[in-house]
Amino acid sequence: MIQKQNIYKSRQGQVYDWMAREGISLLLIEDTEGRRDSNLRWLSGMPADALLFLSVERKTLLVPWDINLAKLYGQVDHIRAYAEFDRLPVKACIKAAALLKIPHGSRIEIPGGTSYPRFLRFIEALTDFDIICRDEGGAGTVLEQLRAVKDVEEIRIYRRAAEITNEIIDLLEKQLRAGKIKTEYDAAQLIQGECRKRGCEGTGFETLAAGPVRSMMIHSFPSYTASPFGTPGLSILDFGVKYRGYTTDVTLTAVMEPVKAQERLIALTEKAYKLALGMVRPWTAAADIAAAVDAFFAKSGKAMPHALGHGVGLDSHEGPALRNREDNNWILQPGMVITLEPGLYDPRLGGCRLENDVLVTEEGGETLTASRIIRL
Amino acid sequence: MIQKQNIYKSRQGQVYDWMAREGISLLLIEDTEGRRDSNLRWLSGMPADALLFLSVERKTLLVPWDINLAKLYGQVDHIRAYAEFDRLPVKACIKAAALLKIPHGSRIEIPGGTSYPRFLRFIEALTDFDIICRDEGGAGTVLEQLRAVKDVEEIRIYRRAAEITNEIIDLLEKQLRAGKIKTEYDAAQLIQGECRKRGCEGTGFETLAAGPVRSMMIHSFPSYTASPFGTPGLSILDFGVKYRGYTTDVTLTAVMEPVKAQERLIALTEKAYKLALGMVRPWTAAADIAAAVDAFFAKSGKAMPHALGHGVGLDSHEGPALRNREDNNWILQPGMVITLEPGLYDPRLGGCRLENDVLVTEEGGETLTASRIIRL
């Protein structure tokens, strides 16, 4: 437990240091319905539904929706129930400033995602303070950067999460070959059951299982149904397990009796995946890898309708972005855990995607998960 | 299909009329990761991940992340892939204004949840227009009010969703009595399986199953585990099924060998539930019902740490709010579907909650679901 506390103290410490440099006296983090922010859990251990205040004097105040849950999980200095403040962030902020003795005139940073109308309410209610709300260069940016590089404890968690994921992939392949998975639902249910059995909190996001008639969608809707899976054509299965808060994210494609044009989609996807993996090494620009894959597909007259990949962690999508866009400035660093997920989709042929989680190391990329094209 | 189209045309029509009254030429609705908004689905049939533009000239433009999905579901006039605009809302808005021939100088309303920094980017990029961003009195408020009163088609969907929910509650009780549900996981898995079998899109939210050692939490974390459920003490099961987009929301409490103090929690919860149900009738202030329940608990020296209930629909939490707060102005109306969910939680005794979905009718409240305290 002491070790665990130290992790949170150390994370909070990095933020305090940044606050001191930026002249921020009080920082508000909010994770509530409609405004999810995993920075809450990363900084305090509280899994969800709370406000967290950090003062530059190195004190934390947690304002949870559920006080019992907060007492179990919160690695903080003070806890006060959100109900005390009528569950109003502005009201909680006024009291937090008093409790944490924030001097009048100093700067309070609120989440960059704060809506314009709510921003106005903060300004009106906290006239004695300088309210800061920014996305670029603010606390959100700093926390995104800090979280993108996983620490030793997080990598340990990832290795276990990947092990569980790989056991499930093997089981899926076995059951597919045995004809025991007949529908999208069968595949999704197997994943849900097997991950919970192994101590996971659940899946990291809703499993996407799309049989041959639906796999042309990037994200099938509904996410899975009772329709056939693993039958002739291309079936896509995109899932992740959530272990101690951290989610994996993999996609396998099951192929049966492919026609020539489907074989071509598969071959291009596999080649794109290898191309991307070969480029993973520290200090490479993430956008360059994505651009290389887009160029590779373009040469064959194909286009991928989504990004090449993204970081994973407490969120299933977090930094770094592996996206071919001018404003993507992410540089790979040792300790980052990223997905590579090239895919091609055709309304007539269906879709093919291959996705694994890769740890960026000093030497290059270490593939943690073992997803693959499964030929039935 | 024509009938279905008419529903969307009629919903869009209500918004066009409001836009004309407000002098809004273009309205943006956004449903993307981190910025979920079921108004997209309600207005266009597109289940998720798109921008929707409505012009006061009664035209709609859908800008989806997945063009294939949009072609299947979108009940709109125009579709353009989000990728064309580099998935940037500001860029899409500029092009939408051009495509839909919005006159310079006119008003464009963007979502009330738009962050302050992004609001500034809209202002900077669309200097020829008057950008409106508001939460109170804006499109969000109007849509919340429109959606709170369900139409005939929605009530038809709710009756079927409630039927499925009730079949599952009966099955849960049967399996609990037969000793076949031993863990939180067993209960959650049964719900997931049975709702998908019956054609549901899934559960409306992550099932919360909390056995005796965890039921003192309002929302158990993790939502369900391999720990015992339905063993001596109080076990809470909070779930909903999502049928054609609409979710139910019920909570049952399973009780075994209760001690006297636990019996008292149960009795108070059941009395509070009856008190609330008896007050449901059109033109009653929602806050008054919540206040009556809070007062009832207070008389016994207890306090409920959450609201009495809320509307359900495409979102598991939507208007009206059944909350005892001064700023709650919701008045019950025929066609509203609300939850009543009194509950009490004690770190030592565990928690007890009873929740059902109630349709407000001309006469009073019609209980659609059949959740209950199950004594094992």
mmCIF file of N, CA, C and O in Angstrom, chain A residues 104-171:
data_model
loop_
_atom_site.group_PDB
_atom_site.id
_atom_site.type_symbol
_atom_site.label_atom_id
_atom_site.label_comp_id
_atom_site.label_asym_id
_atom_site.label_seq_id
_atom_site.Cartn_x
_atom_site.Cartn_y
_atom_site.Cartn_z
ATOM 1 N N HIS A 104 -6.387 35.262 -2.639
ATOM 2 C CA HIS A 104 -7.131 36.043 -3.635
ATOM 3 C C HIS A 104 -6.172 36.594 -4.679
ATOM 4 O O HIS A 104 -5.038 36.900 -4.367
ATOM 5 N N GLY A 105 -6.678 36.691 -5.903
ATOM 6 C CA GLY A 105 -5.849 37.242 -6.969
ATOM 7 C C GLY A 105 -5.023 36.201 -7.693
ATOM 8 O O GLY A 105 -4.434 36.488 -8.731
ATOM 9 N N SER A 106 -4.979 34.977 -7.155
ATOM 10 C CA SER A 106 -4.119 33.991 -7.813
ATOM 11 C C SER A 106 -4.873 33.212 -8.893
ATOM 12 O O SER A 106 -6.076 33.367 -9.073
ATOM 13 N N ARG A 107 -4.139 32.391 -9.618
ATOM 14 C CA ARG A 107 -4.698 31.736 -10.804
ATOM 15 C C ARG A 107 -5.269 30.359 -10.476
ATOM 16 O O ARG A 107 -4.620 29.532 -9.841
ATOM 17 N N ILE A 108 -6.481 30.130 -10.951
ATOM 18 C CA ILE A 108 -7.145 28.835 -10.817
ATOM 19 C C ILE A 108 -7.351 28.284 -12.220
ATOM 20 O O ILE A 108 -7.979 28.940 -13.053
ATOM 21 N N GLU A 109 -6.824 27.097 -12.471
ATOM 22 C CA GLU A 109 -7.024 26.509 -13.802
ATOM 23 C C GLU A 109 -8.151 25.490 -13.745
ATOM 24 O O GLU A 109 -8.137 24.573 -12.918
ATOM 25 N N ILE A 110 -9.134 25.657 -14.641
ATOM 26 C CA ILE A 110 -10.255 24.716 -14.729
ATOM 27 C C ILE A 110 -10.070 23.888 -16.008
ATOM 28 O O ILE A 110 -9.265 24.248 -16.872
ATOM 29 N N PRO A 111 -10.776 22.759 -16.143
ATOM 30 C CA PRO A 111 -10.519 21.879 -17.290
ATOM 31 C C PRO A 111 -10.668 22.580 -18.644
ATOM 32 O O PRO A 111 -11.568 23.403 -18.827
ATOM 33 N N GLY A 112 -9.798 22.234 -19.568
ATOM 34 C CA GLY A 112 -9.825 22.817 -20.910
ATOM 35 C C GLY A 112 -11.112 22.489 -21.647
ATOM 36 O O GLY A 112 -11.486 23.173 -22.592
ATOM 37 N N GLY A 113 -11.772 21.431 -21.205
ATOM 38 C CA GLY A 113 -13.031 21.035 -21.837
ATOM 39 C C GLY A 113 -14.244 21.758 -21.258
ATOM 40 O O GLY A 113 -15.373 21.512 -21.680
ATOM 41 N N THR A 114 -14.026 22.651 -20.298
ATOM 42 C CA THR A 114 -15.143 23.379 -19.702
ATOM 43 C C THR A 114 -15.900 24.149 -20.784
ATOM 44 O O THR A 114 -15.291 24.867 -21.573
ATOM 45 N N SER A 115 -17.202 24.008 -20.799
ATOM 46 C CA SER A 115 -17.980 24.665 -21.848
ATOM 47 C C SER A 115 -17.916 26.174 -21.677
ATOM 48 O O SER A 115 -17.705 26.682 -20.567
ATOM 49 N N TYR A 116 -18.117 26.861 -22.786
ATOM 50 C CA TYR A 116 -18.102 28.323 -22.761
ATOM 51 C C TYR A 116 -19.134 28.869 -21.769
ATOM 52 O O TYR A 116 -18.795 29.712 -20.928
ATOM 53 N N PRO A 117 -20.381 28.367 -21.784
ATOM 54 C CA PRO A 117 -21.343 28.914 -20.801
ATOM 55 C C PRO A 117 -20.925 28.658 -19.350
ATOM 56 O O PRO A 117 -21.079 29.524 -18.498
ATOM 57 N N ARG A 118 -20.359 27.484 -19.082
ATOM 58 C CA ARG A 118 -19.941 27.203 -17.706
ATOM 59 C C ARG A 118 -18.718 28.029 -17.334
ATOM 60 O O ARG A 118 -18.566 28.464 -16.183
ATOM 61 N N PHE A 119 -17.840 28.253 -18.288
ATOM 62 C CA PHE A 119 -16.676 29.120 -18.068
ATOM 63 C C PHE A 119 -17.139 30.489 -17.575
ATOM 64 O O PHE A 119 -16.599 31.046 -16.620
ATOM 65 N N LEU A 120 -18.187 31.015 -18.227
ATOM 66 C CA LEU A 120 -18.722 32.320 -17.809
ATOM 67 C C LEU A 120 -19.204 32.274 -16.361
ATOM 68 O O LEU A 120 -19.016 33.227 -15.604
ATOM 69 N N ARG A 121 -19.817 31.155 -15.957
ATOM 70 C CA ARG A 121 -20.295 31.043 -14.575
ATOM 71 C C ARG A 121 -19.139 31.021 -13.570
ATOM 72 O O ARG A 121 -19.240 31.573 -12.482
ATOM 73 N N PHE A 122 -18.044 30.352 -13.933
ATOM 74 C CA PHE A 122 -16.850 30.366 -13.074
ATOM 75 C C PHE A 122 -16.349 31.800 -12.904
ATOM 76 O O PHE A 122 -16.053 32.253 -11.803
ATOM 77 N N ILE A 123 -16.229 32.495 -14.028
ATOM 78 C CA ILE A 123 -15.732 33.880 -14.023
ATOM 79 C C ILE A 123 -16.592 34.758 -13.110
ATOM 80 O O ILE A 123 -16.087 35.545 -12.316
ATOM 81 N N GLU A 124 -17.917 34.583 -13.255
ATOM 82 C CA GLU A 124 -18.841 35.422 -12.484
ATOM 83 C C GLU A 124 -18.780 35.126 -10.986
ATOM 84 O O GLU A 124 -18.900 36.017 -10.160
ATOM 85 N N ALA A 125 -18.607 33.832 -10.654
ATOM 86 C CA ALA A 125 -18.671 33.436 -9.246
ATOM 87 C C ALA A 125 -17.336 33.600 -8.532
ATOM 88 O O ALA A 125 -17.292 33.750 -7.313
ATOM 89 N N LEU A 126 -16.239 33.568 -9.266
ATOM 90 C CA LEU A 126 -14.920 33.615 -8.633
ATOM 91 C C LEU A 126 -14.184 34.885 -9.066
ATOM 92 O O LEU A 126 -13.067 34.832 -9.594
ATOM 93 N N THR A 127 -14.809 36.003 -8.783
ATOM 94 C CA THR A 127 -14.263 37.286 -9.257
ATOM 95 C C THR A 127 -12.928 37.622 -8.596
ATOM 96 O O THR A 127 -12.153 38.403 -9.130
ATOM 97 N N ASP A 128 -12.669 37.017 -7.413
ATOM 98 C CA ASP A 128 -11.423 37.326 -6.709
ATOM 99 C C ASP A 128 -10.229 36.562 -7.267
ATOM 100 O O ASP A 128 -9.111 36.694 -6.763
ATOM 101 N N PHE A 129 -10.478 35.717 -8.267
ATOM 102 C CA PHE A 129 -9.389 34.889 -8.798
ATOM 103 C C PHE A 129 -9.274 35.083 -10.304
ATOM 104 O O PHE A 129 -10.187 35.599 -10.953
ATOM 105 N N ASP A 130 -8.148 34.611 -10.826
ATOM 106 C CA ASP A 130 -7.911 34.677 -12.260
ATOM 107 C C ASP A 130 -8.176 33.265 -12.812
ATOM 108 O O ASP A 130 -7.407 32.342 -12.556
ATOM 109 N N ILE A 131 -9.298 33.102 -13.507
ATOM 110 C CA ILE A 131 -9.694 31.770 -13.988
ATOM 111 C C ILE A 131 -9.061 31.489 -15.352
ATOM 112 O O ILE A 131 -9.240 32.260 -16.296
ATOM 113 N N ILE A 132 -8.353 30.370 -15.431
ATOM 114 C CA ILE A 132 -7.670 29.987 -16.677
ATOM 115 C C ILE A 132 -8.361 28.756 -17.255
ATOM 116 O O ILE A 132 -8.569 27.774 -16.539
ATOM 117 N N CYS A 133 -8.689 28.795 -18.552
ATOM 118 C CA CYS A 133 -9.271 27.637 -19.231
ATOM 119 C C CYS A 133 -8.640 27.539 -20.608
ATOM 120 O O CYS A 133 -8.847 28.403 -21.447
ATOM 121 N N ARG A 134 -7.846 26.523 -20.824
ATOM 122 C CA ARG A 134 -7.113 26.415 -22.097
ATOM 123 C C ARG A 134 -6.967 24.950 -22.435
ATOM 124 O O ARG A 134 -6.918 24.096 -21.551
ATOM 125 N N ASP A 135 -6.896 24.628 -23.714
ATOM 126 C CA ASP A 135 -6.603 23.238 -24.027
ATOM 127 C C ASP A 135 -5.135 23.075 -24.390
ATOM 128 O O ASP A 135 -4.456 22.226 -23.844
ATOM 129 N N GLU A 136 -4.637 23.922 -25.264
ATOM 130 C CA GLU A 136 -3.228 23.780 -25.623
ATOM 131 C C GLU A 136 -2.338 24.406 -24.556
ATOM 132 O O GLU A 136 -2.520 25.560 -24.190
ATOM 133 N N GLY A 137 -1.380 23.624 -24.049
ATOM 134 C CA GLY A 137 -0.448 24.155 -23.066
ATOM 135 C C GLY A 137 -0.966 24.138 -21.641
ATOM 136 O O GLY A 137 -0.254 24.523 -20.724
ATOM 137 N N GLY A 138 -2.193 23.700 -21.448
ATOM 138 C CA GLY A 138 -2.760 23.645 -20.110
ATOM 139 C C GLY A 138 -2.485 22.334 -19.417
ATOM 140 O O GLY A 138 -1.692 21.510 -19.894
ATOM 141 N N ALA A 139 -3.158 22.144 -18.288
ATOM 142 C CA ALA A 139 -2.942 20.933 -17.494
ATOM 143 C C ALA A 139 -3.286 19.680 -18.302
ATOM 144 O O ALA A 139 -2.625 18.647 -18.185
ATOM 145 N N GLY A 140 -4.328 19.778 -19.141
ATOM 146 C CA GLY A 140 -4.722 18.636 -19.960
ATOM 147 C C GLY A 140 -3.593 18.176 -20.867
ATOM 148 O O GLY A 140 -3.321 16.980 -20.991
ATOM 149 N N THR A 141 -2.906 19.132 -21.459
ATOM 150 C CA THR A 141 -1.801 18.814 -22.358
ATOM 151 C C THR A 141 -0.652 18.158 -21.591
ATOM 152 O O THR A 141 -0.080 17.152 -22.022
ATOM 153 N N VAL A 142 -0.334 18.754 -20.451
ATOM 154 C CA VAL A 142 0.775 18.238 -19.645
ATOM 155 C C VAL A 142 0.464 16.818 -19.167
ATOM 156 O O VAL A 142 1.311 15.919 -19.249
ATOM 157 N N LEU A 143 -0.757 16.612 -18.694
ATOM 158 C CA LEU A 143 -1.131 15.288 -18.197
ATOM 159 C C LEU A 143 -1.155 14.269 -19.340
ATOM 160 O O LEU A 143 -0.774 13.119 -19.160
ATOM 161 N N GLU A 144 -1.579 14.700 -20.509
ATOM 162 C CA GLU A 144 -1.577 13.803 -21.662
ATOM 163 C C GLU A 144 -0.139 13.355 -21.974
ATOM 164 O O GLU A 144 0.120 12.188 -22.254
ATOM 165 N N GLN A 145 0.776 14.305 -21.899
ATOM 166 C CA GLN A 145 2.175 13.980 -22.173
ATOM 167 C C GLN A 145 2.765 13.085 -21.085
ATOM 168 O O GLN A 145 3.452 12.105 -21.378
ATOM 169 N N LEU A 146 2.478 13.418 -19.832
ATOM 170 C CA LEU A 146 2.986 12.587 -18.726
ATOM 171 C C LEU A 146 2.454 11.156 -18.857
ATOM 172 O O LEU A 146 3.198 10.191 -18.720
ATOM 173 N N ARG A 147 1.151 11.050 -19.130
ATOM 174 C CA ARG A 147 0.534 9.724 -19.176
ATOM 175 C C ARG A 147 0.936 8.913 -20.403
ATOM 176 O O ARG A 147 0.847 7.684 -20.387
ATOM 177 N N ALA A 148 1.353 9.587 -21.465
ATOM 178 C CA ALA A 148 1.712 8.859 -22.698
ATOM 179 C C ALA A 148 2.927 7.963 -22.476
ATOM 180 O O ALA A 148 3.059 6.916 -23.116
ATOM 181 N N VAL A 149 3.822 8.373 -21.591
ATOM 182 C CA VAL A 149 4.998 7.551 -21.280
ATOM 183 C C VAL A 149 4.705 6.794 -19.984
ATOM 184 O O VAL A 149 4.589 7.388 -18.920
ATOM 185 N N LYS A 150 4.560 5.485 -20.109
ATOM 186 C CA LYS A 150 4.164 4.681 -18.961
ATOM 187 C C LYS A 150 5.342 4.459 -18.015
ATOM 188 O O LYS A 150 6.480 4.280 -18.459
ATOM 189 N N ASP A 151 5.039 4.421 -16.707
ATOM 190 C CA ASP A 151 6.088 4.132 -15.738
ATOM 191 C C ASP A 151 6.204 2.617 -15.547
ATOM 192 O O ASP A 151 5.453 1.842 -16.140
ATOM 193 N N VAL A 152 7.159 2.221 -14.738
ATOM 194 C CA VAL A 152 7.471 0.801 -14.564
ATOM 195 C C VAL A 152 6.244 0.009 -14.097
ATOM 196 O O VAL A 152 5.955 -1.080 -14.593
ATOM 197 N N GLU A 153 5.492 0.590 -13.167
ATOM 198 C CA GLU A 153 4.299 -0.068 -12.637
ATOM 199 C C GLU A 153 3.253 -0.245 -13.743
ATOM 200 O O GLU A 153 2.618 -1.291 -13.859
ATOM 201 N N GLU A 154 3.099 0.774 -14.556
ATOM 202 C CA GLU A 154 2.109 0.704 -15.640
ATOM 203 C C GLU A 154 2.515 -0.334 -16.687
ATOM 204 O O GLU A 154 1.660 -1.039 -17.229
ATOM 205 N N ILE A 155 3.789 -0.432 -16.972
ATOM 206 C CA ILE A 155 4.246 -1.414 -17.968
ATOM 207 C C ILE A 155 4.052 -2.834 -17.426
ATOM 208 O O ILE A 155 3.669 -3.749 -18.154
ATOM 209 N N ARG A 156 4.266 -2.991 -16.128
ATOM 210 C CA ARG A 156 4.011 -4.269 -15.474
ATOM 211 C C ARG A 156 2.528 -4.653 -15.642
ATOM 212 O O ARG A 156 2.195 -5.786 -15.981
ATOM 213 N N ILE A 157 1.655 -3.686 -15.411
ATOM 214 C CA ILE A 157 0.221 -3.933 -15.581
ATOM 215 C C ILE A 157 -0.061 -4.311 -17.043
ATOM 216 O O ILE A 157 -0.810 -5.243 -17.333
ATOM 217 N N TYR A 158 0.575 -3.587 -17.976
ATOM 218 C CA TYR A 158 0.339 -3.863 -19.396
ATOM 219 C C TYR A 158 0.771 -5.261 -19.815
ATOM 220 O O TYR A 158 0.121 -5.904 -20.636
ATOM 221 N N ARG A 159 1.870 -5.715 -19.241
ATOM 222 C CA ARG A 159 2.323 -7.069 -19.608
ATOM 223 C C ARG A 159 1.281 -8.101 -19.174
ATOM 224 O O ARG A 159 0.989 -9.049 -19.902
ATOM 225 N N ARG A 160 0.710 -7.906 -18.011
ATOM 226 C CA ARG A 160 -0.317 -8.843 -17.540
ATOM 227 C C ARG A 160 -1.588 -8.707 -18.387
ATOM 228 O O ARG A 160 -2.200 -9.707 -18.769
ATOM 229 N N ALA A 161 -1.984 -7.468 -18.692
ATOM 230 C CA ALA A 161 -3.181 -7.246 -19.519
ATOM 231 C C ALA A 161 -2.999 -7.896 -20.890
ATOM 232 O O ALA A 161 -3.935 -8.486 -21.444
ATOM 233 N N ALA A 162 -1.777 -7.812 -21.428
ATOM 234 C CA ALA A 162 -1.502 -8.397 -22.745
ATOM 235 C C ALA A 162 -1.556 -9.924 -22.671
ATOM 236 O O ALA A 162 -2.092 -10.586 -23.575
ATOM 237 N N GLU A 163 -1.014 -10.480 -21.594
ATOM 238 C CA GLU A 163 -1.087 -11.941 -21.397
ATOM 239 C C GLU A 163 -2.531 -12.428 -21.434
ATOM 240 O O GLU A 163 -2.853 -13.419 -22.101
ATOM 241 N N ILE A 164 -3.383 -11.719 -20.690
ATOM 242 C CA ILE A 164 -4.801 -12.098 -20.639
ATOM 243 C C ILE A 164 -5.413 -11.986 -22.040
ATOM 244 O O ILE A 164 -6.121 -12.878 -22.503
ATOM 245 N N THR A 165 -5.094 -10.880 -22.711
ATOM 246 C CA THR A 165 -5.605 -10.669 -24.073
ATOM 247 C C THR A 165 -5.180 -11.818 -24.985
ATOM 248 O O THR A 165 -5.985 -12.343 -25.771
ATOM 249 N N ASN A 166 -3.923 -12.212 -24.866
ATOM 250 C CA ASN A 166 -3.402 -13.258 -25.755
ATOM 251 C C ASN A 166 -4.024 -14.619 -25.455
ATOM 252 O O ASN A 166 -4.294 -15.406 -26.374
ATOM 253 N N GLU A 167 -4.260 -14.894 -24.176
ATOM 254 C CA GLU A 167 -4.953 -16.150 -23.839
ATOM 255 C C GLU A 167 -6.336 -16.165 -24.479
ATOM 256 O O GLU A 167 -6.792 -17.193 -24.987
ATOM 257 N N ILE A 168 -6.979 -15.007 -24.463
ATOM 258 C CA ILE A 168 -8.333 -14.928 -25.037
ATOM 259 C C ILE A 168 -8.279 -15.062 -26.559
ATOM 260 O O ILE A 168 -9.127 -15.726 -27.167
ATOM 261 N N ILE A 169 -7.279 -14.466 -27.185
ATOM 262 C CA ILE A 169 -7.148 -14.607 -28.655
ATOM 263 C C ILE A 169 -6.959 -16.082 -29.019
ATOM 264 O O ILE A 169 -7.597 -16.596 -29.944
ATOM 265 N N ASP A 170 -6.105 -16.767 -28.275
ATOM 266 C CA ASP A 170 -5.887 -18.203 -28.554
ATOM 267 C C ASP A 170 -7.187 -18.988 -28.398
ATOM 268 O O ASP A 170 -7.500 -19.869 -29.216
ATOM 269 N N LEU A 171 -7.917 -18.662 -27.341
ATOM 270 C CA LEU A 171 -9.177 -19.352 -27.083
ATOM 271 C C LEU A 171 -10.192 -19.062 -28.194
ATOM 272 O O LEU A 171 -10.917 -19.960 -28.649
#
